[in-house]
PDB file of C-alpha atoms in Angstrom:
ATOM      1  CA  MET A  27    -102.879  34.815  75.392  1.00 63.00           C
ATOM      2  CA  ASN A  28    -100.835  35.653  72.516  1.00 81.00           C
ATOM      3  CA  PRO A  29     -96.745  35.148  73.029  1.00 92.00           C
ATOM      4  CA  ILE A  30     -95.419  38.916  72.132  1.00 93.00           C
ATOM      5  CA  PHE A  31     -91.596  37.539  71.977  1.00 96.00           C
ATOM      6  CA  PRO A  32     -92.269  33.340  70.880  1.00 97.00           C
ATOM      7  CA  GLU A  33     -90.071  31.013  72.768  1.00 97.00           C
ATOM      8  CA  SER A  34     -87.926  30.581  69.063  1.00 97.00           C
ATOM      9  CA  VAL A  35     -87.836  34.350  68.685  1.00 98.00           C
ATOM     10  CA  ILE A  36     -85.533  34.260  72.519  1.00 98.00           C
ATOM     11  CA  GLN A  37     -83.851  31.484  71.826  1.00 98.00           C
ATOM     12  CA  SER A  38     -82.238  33.156  68.556  1.00 98.00           C
ATOM     13  CA  LYS A  39     -81.726  36.508  70.174  1.00 98.00           C
ATOM     14  CA  VAL A  40     -79.858  34.267  73.315  1.00 98.00           C
ATOM     15  CA  LYS A  41     -77.703  32.960  70.523  1.00 98.00           C
ATOM     16  CA  ASP A  42     -77.049  35.995  69.036  1.00 98.00           C
ATOM     17  CA  LEU A  43     -76.110  37.277  72.446  1.00 98.00           C
ATOM     18  CA  GLY A  44     -73.003  34.673  73.271  1.00 98.00           C
ATOM     19  CA  LYS A  45     -71.876  34.623  69.469  1.00 98.00           C
ATOM     20  CA  ILE A  46     -71.138  38.669  70.230  1.00 98.00           C
ATOM     21  CA  ILE A  47     -69.899  38.444  74.226  1.00 98.00           C
ATOM     22  CA  SER A  48     -67.617  35.520  73.155  1.00 98.00           C
ATOM     23  CA  LEU A  49     -65.484  37.527  70.717  1.00 98.00           C
ATOM     24  CA  ASP A  50     -65.905  40.375  72.872  1.00 98.00           C
ATOM     25  CA  TYR A  51     -64.302  38.016  75.546  1.00 97.00           C
ATOM     26  CA  GLU A  52     -61.812  36.842  74.003  1.00 96.00           C
ATOM     27  CA  GLY A  53     -58.916  35.199  75.501  1.00 93.00           C
ATOM     28  CA  GLU A  54     -60.480  36.258  78.667  1.00 92.00           C
ATOM     29  CA  GLU A  55     -61.996  34.198  81.416  1.00 87.00           C
ATOM     30  CA  LEU A  56     -64.916  35.987  82.125  1.00 97.00           C
ATOM     31  CA  VAL A  57     -67.067  36.377  85.098  1.00 98.00           C
ATOM     32  CA  LEU A  58     -71.602  35.705  84.599  1.00 98.00           C
ATOM     33  CA  ILE A  59     -73.859  37.383  88.203  1.00 98.00           C
ATOM     34  CA  GLY A  60     -77.048  36.398  87.494  1.00 97.00           C
ATOM     35  CA  ILE A  61     -79.531  38.805  89.290  1.00 94.00           C
ATOM     36  CA  LEU A  62     -82.070  36.661  90.960  1.00 91.00           C
ATOM     37  CA  ASN A  63     -84.200  35.060  90.954  1.00 88.00           C
ATOM     38  CA  GLY A  64     -85.564  36.953  87.342  1.00 89.00           C
ATOM     39  CA  SER A  65     -82.248  35.977  85.355  1.00 95.00           C
ATOM     40  CA  PHE A  66     -81.668  32.916  86.131  1.00 96.00           C
ATOM     41  CA  ILE A  67     -83.115  31.393  83.043  1.00 97.00           C
ATOM     42  CA  PHE A  68     -81.667  33.616  81.002  1.00 98.00           C
ATOM     43  CA  LEU A  69     -78.447  32.857  82.297  1.00 98.00           C
ATOM     44  CA  ALA A  70     -78.741  29.252  81.642  1.00 98.00           C
ATOM     45  CA  ASP A  71     -79.518  29.943  78.347  1.00 98.00           C
ATOM     46  CA  LEU A  72     -76.737  32.402  77.472  1.00 98.00           C
ATOM     47  CA  CYS A  73     -73.934  31.118  79.260  1.00 98.00           C
ATOM     48  CA  ARG A  74     -74.235  27.461  76.689  1.00 98.00           C
ATOM     49  CA  GLN A  75     -73.763  30.210  73.905  1.00 98.00           C
ATOM     50  CA  ILE A  76     -70.955  31.311  75.358  1.00 98.00           C
ATOM     51  CA  GLN A  77     -67.683  30.079  73.870  1.00 97.00           C
ATOM     52  CA  VAL A  78     -64.702  31.432  76.469  1.00 97.00           C
ATOM     53  CA  PRO A  79     -63.557  30.232  79.738  1.00 97.00           C
ATOM     54  CA  HIS A  80     -66.220  31.262  82.106  1.00 97.00           C
ATOM     55  CA  ARG A  81     -67.498  31.516  85.981  1.00 97.00           C
ATOM     56  CA  ILE A  82     -71.314  31.879  86.853  1.00 98.00           C
ATOM     57  CA  ASP A  83     -72.257  33.304  90.096  1.00 98.00           C
ATOM     58  CA  PHE A  84     -75.576  34.639  91.275  1.00 97.00           C
ATOM     59  CA  LEU A  85     -76.059  37.997  93.240  1.00 95.00           C
ATOM     60  CA  GLY A  86     -79.709  38.716  94.614  1.00 92.00           C
ATOM     61  CA  ALA A  87     -81.328  41.820  94.900  1.00 85.00           C
ATOM     62  CA  SER A  88     -85.229  43.219  95.150  1.00 76.00           C
ATOM     63  CA  SER A  89     -86.998  46.961  94.406  1.00 70.00           C
ATOM     64  CA  TYR A  90     -90.232  44.775  93.434  1.00 56.00           C
ATOM     65  CA  GLY A  91     -91.200  42.052  95.932  1.00 52.00           C
ATOM     66  CA  GLU A  92     -95.095  41.000  95.495  1.00 52.00           C
ATOM     67  CA  GLN A  93     -96.295  44.514  93.464  1.00 51.00           C
ATOM     68  CA  ALA A  94     -95.245  45.452  90.003  1.00 51.00           C
ATOM     69  CA  GLN A  95     -93.749  48.995  90.552  1.00 55.00           C
ATOM     70  CA  SER A  96     -90.810  49.294  92.221  1.00 52.00           C
ATOM     71  CA  SER A  97     -90.634  50.169  95.910  1.00 55.00           C
ATOM     72  CA  GLY A  98     -88.069  51.594  94.849  1.00 69.00           C
ATOM     73  CA  LYS A  99     -85.803  50.618  98.229  1.00 81.00           C
ATOM     74  CA  VAL A 100     -82.409  48.012  96.423  1.00 85.00           C
ATOM     75  CA  GLU A 101     -82.124  45.120  98.661  1.00 84.00           C
ATOM     76  CA  ILE A 102     -79.188  43.148  98.563  1.00 90.00           C
ATOM     77  CA  THR A 103     -81.535  38.976  99.069  1.00 91.00           C
ATOM     78  CA  LYS A 104     -78.117  37.134  98.377  1.00 94.00           C
ATOM     79  CA  GLU A 105     -74.593  38.505  98.075  1.00 94.00           C
ATOM     80  CA  LEU A 106     -71.962  36.985  95.772  1.00 95.00           C
ATOM     81  CA  GLN A 107     -69.611  34.099  96.640  1.00 95.00           C
ATOM     82  CA  THR A 108     -67.171  34.490  93.837  1.00 96.00           C
ATOM     83  CA  ASP A 109     -64.107  37.232  94.424  1.00 96.00           C
ATOM     84  CA  ILE A 110     -64.153  39.843  91.244  1.00 97.00           C
ATOM     85  CA  SER A 111     -61.358  41.117  91.619  1.00 96.00           C
ATOM     86  CA  GLY A 112     -59.520  41.761  88.787  1.00 96.00           C
ATOM     87  CA  LYS A 113     -62.019  40.127  86.952  1.00 97.00           C
ATOM     88  CA  SER A 114     -64.075  40.646  83.528  1.00 98.00           C
ATOM     89  CA  VAL A 115     -67.621  40.973  84.732  1.00 98.00           C
ATOM     90  CA  LEU A 116     -70.503  40.666  83.322  1.00 98.00           C
ATOM     91  CA  ILE A 117     -73.937  41.307  84.863  1.00 97.00           C
ATOM     92  CA  VAL A 118     -76.701  39.044  83.354  1.00 98.00           C
ATOM     93  CA  GLU A 119     -80.595  40.935  83.714  1.00 96.00           C
ATOM     94  CA  ASP A 120     -83.556  39.589  82.826  1.00 95.00           C
ATOM     95  CA  ILE A 121     -85.279  42.807  82.380  1.00 93.00           C
ATOM     96  CA  VAL A 122     -83.939  46.955  83.091  1.00 91.00           C
ATOM     97  CA  ASP A 123     -86.925  49.105  83.859  1.00 85.00           C
ATOM     98  CA  THR A 124     -86.570  51.889  85.983  1.00 81.00           C
ATOM     99  CA  GLY A 125     -82.521  50.837  86.329  1.00 84.00           C
ATOM    100  CA  LEU A 126     -82.900  51.507  90.256  1.00 85.00           C
ATOM    101  CA  THR A 127     -81.402  48.037  90.644  1.00 85.00           C
ATOM    102  CA  LEU A 128     -78.763  48.261  87.893  1.00 89.00           C
ATOM    103  CA  HIS A 129     -77.472  51.356  89.095  1.00 89.00           C
ATOM    104  CA  PHE A 130     -77.655  49.532  93.012  1.00 90.00           C
ATOM    105  CA  LEU A 131     -75.775  46.500  91.585  1.00 93.00           C
ATOM    106  CA  LYS A 132     -73.481  48.947  89.383  1.00 93.00           C
ATOM    107  CA  HIS A 133     -72.150  50.392  92.199  1.00 92.00           C
ATOM    108  CA  HIS A 134     -71.639  47.562  94.806  1.00 93.00           C
ATOM    109  CA  LEU A 135     -69.618  45.317  91.929  1.00 96.00           C
ATOM    110  CA  GLU A 136     -67.391  48.062  91.030  1.00 96.00           C
ATOM    111  CA  ASN A 137     -66.309  48.788  94.807  1.00 95.00           C
ATOM    112  CA  ARG A 138     -65.133  44.996  94.591  1.00 96.00           C
ATOM    113  CA  ASN A 139     -62.649  45.742  91.506  1.00 97.00           C
ATOM    114  CA  PRO A 140     -63.805  44.456  88.656  1.00 97.00           C
ATOM    115  CA  LYS A 141     -60.888  44.752  85.966  1.00 97.00           C
ATOM    116  CA  SER A 142     -63.978  44.737  83.749  1.00 97.00           C
ATOM    117  CA  LEU A 143     -67.317  45.109  84.763  1.00 97.00           C
ATOM    118  CA  LYS A 144     -70.371  44.991  81.633  1.00 97.00           C
ATOM    119  CA  ILE A 145     -74.243  44.337  81.274  1.00 97.00           C
ATOM    120  CA  VAL A 146     -76.943  42.040  79.344  1.00 98.00           C
ATOM    121  CA  SER A 147     -80.052  42.156  79.445  1.00 96.00           C
ATOM    122  CA  LEU A 148     -82.404  40.416  77.423  1.00 97.00           C
ATOM    123  CA  PHE A 149     -85.338  42.766  77.780  1.00 95.00           C
ATOM    124  CA  TRP A 150     -84.809  46.688  78.459  1.00 92.00           C
ATOM    125  CA  LYS A 151     -86.958  49.484  78.806  1.00 88.00           C
ATOM    126  CA  LYS A 152     -85.362  51.438  77.631  1.00 77.00           C
ATOM    127  CA  LYS A 153     -86.693  55.180  79.950  1.00 71.00           C
ATOM    128  CA  LEU A 154     -82.928  56.683  81.406  1.00 60.00           C
ATOM    129  CA  GLU A 155     -80.543  57.607  78.996  1.00 61.00           C
ATOM    130  CA  THR A 156     -77.820  57.743  81.446  1.00 66.00           C
ATOM    131  CA  LEU A 157     -78.176  54.219  81.932  1.00 77.00           C
ATOM    132  CA  LEU A 158     -75.900  52.025  80.003  1.00 85.00           C
ATOM    133  CA  ILE A 159     -76.360  48.594  78.631  1.00 92.00           C
ATOM    134  CA  ASP A 160     -73.515  46.553  76.878  1.00 95.00           C
ATOM    135  CA  TYR A 161     -76.035  44.064  75.124  1.00 97.00           C
ATOM    136  CA  VAL A 162     -79.776  44.387  74.889  1.00 96.00           C
ATOM    137  CA  GLY A 163     -81.154  41.347  73.069  1.00 97.00           C
ATOM    138  CA  PHE A 164     -85.017  43.463  73.244  1.00 96.00           C
ATOM    139  CA  GLU A 165     -85.971  47.631  73.494  1.00 93.00           C
ATOM    140  CA  VAL A 166     -89.513  47.265  74.914  1.00 92.00           C
ATOM    141  CA  GLU A 167     -92.131  49.555  75.276  1.00 87.00           C
ATOM    142  CA  ASN A 168     -93.617  49.741  79.160  1.00 86.00           C
ATOM    143  CA  GLU A 169     -95.674  47.431  79.797  1.00 86.00           C
ATOM    144  CA  PHE A 170     -95.160  44.755  82.567  1.00 89.00           C
ATOM    145  CA  LEU A 171     -94.208  41.502  80.977  1.00 93.00           C
ATOM    146  CA  VAL A 172     -94.128  37.368  82.127  1.00 94.00           C
ATOM    147  CA  GLY A 173     -92.313  34.640  81.325  1.00 94.00           C
ATOM    148  CA  TYR A 174     -88.662  33.418  80.069  1.00 96.00           C
ATOM    149  CA  GLY A 175     -88.097  34.298  83.965  1.00 94.00           C
ATOM    150  CA  LEU A 176     -90.370  37.756  84.138  1.00 94.00           C
ATOM    151  CA  ASP A 177     -92.624  36.804  87.341  1.00 90.00           C
ATOM    152  CA  TYR A 178     -95.770  38.829  89.466  1.00 88.00           C
ATOM    153  CA  ALA A 179     -94.810  38.202  92.678  1.00 85.00           C
ATOM    154  CA  GLY A 180     -93.118  34.718  91.944  1.00 86.00           C
ATOM    155  CA  ARG A 181     -95.078  33.527  89.470  1.00 89.00           C
ATOM    156  CA  PHE A 182     -95.340  33.028  85.270  1.00 92.00           C
ATOM    157  CA  ARG A 183     -91.422  32.518  85.179  1.00 93.00           C
ATOM    158  CA  HIS A 184     -91.775  29.044  83.926  1.00 94.00           C
ATOM    159  CA  LEU A 185     -93.696  30.373  80.903  1.00 94.00           C
ATOM    160  CA  PRO A 186     -91.012  29.434  78.004  1.00 95.00           C
ATOM    161  CA  TYR A 187     -92.335  32.995  75.452  1.00 96.00           C
ATOM    162  CA  VAL A 188     -92.973  36.388  77.249  1.00 95.00           C
ATOM    163  CA  THR A 189     -96.018  37.782  77.057  1.00 94.00           C
ATOM    164  CA  ASN A 190     -97.872  40.830  78.819  1.00 90.00           C
ATOM    165  CA  PHE A 191     -99.558  40.683  81.956  1.00 85.00           C
ATOM    166  CA  SER A 192    -102.748  42.274  82.935  1.00 75.00           C
ATOM    167  CA  LEU A 193    -104.092  41.545  85.805  1.00 53.00           C
ATOM    168  CA  THR A 194    -107.970  40.757  84.007  1.00 44.00           C
ATOM    169  CA  HIS A 195    -106.121  38.371  82.160  1.00 54.00           C
ATOM    170  CA  ARG A 196    -104.134  36.510  84.622  1.00 54.00           C
ATOM    171  CA  ASP A 197    -105.666  33.252  85.370  1.00 56.00           C
ATOM    172  CA  LYS A 198    -105.673  32.481  81.684  1.00 54.00           C
ATOM    173  CA  LEU A 199    -101.604  32.393  81.360  1.00 49.00           C
TER     174      LEU A 199
END
C-alpha cells in the first residue's frame, strides 16, 4: 500500500512546526503534553526540533478503545505528573478527528491554571470550526489513517509513513 504521507514529508513538516513553535515561545519555558498513545512518535520528533527549554509529560485519554469509530465518551487513562499552573503548555496530538477528546482535555487542563494553553496536531480532519488548533501539520480528508503513531486497535503505529487504513487491506500493511 502506498503512503499518503511518506516519512520524508512528515519529517519536513515536523521540522517546520518546531521552528514556528520555537519562535512563538522564545524566552519562555514550555511544557509539552503528549496525548497517549498516538502522539508519542510525533512528540519525540517534535521535541528535538523545538529550540526553547521545555519539559515533557504525558496525559492518557481515549475515546476509541479497540474501535475504528469514537465511542463518544472520553476516558483519562493516565494523569499528568507535572504541575502546569502558571506555565506555557502545548498539547501535542497526533490527529484531531471529531474534537471530542481535545475539547475534554482542554477543559481538563484549563482547570489547572496554565499561563497559556495551545494545541499542535500533526493531522487535522477539519470538521469542527469551533475548535482552534494553533499549529497544524496537515489537513486531511475524513479517512482512517494509520502509521507514525496512528493506529487501528493498537496496531500499525510503528510505520514510518502514514497511509489510508482499509479493513480489506489491513494484512498488507
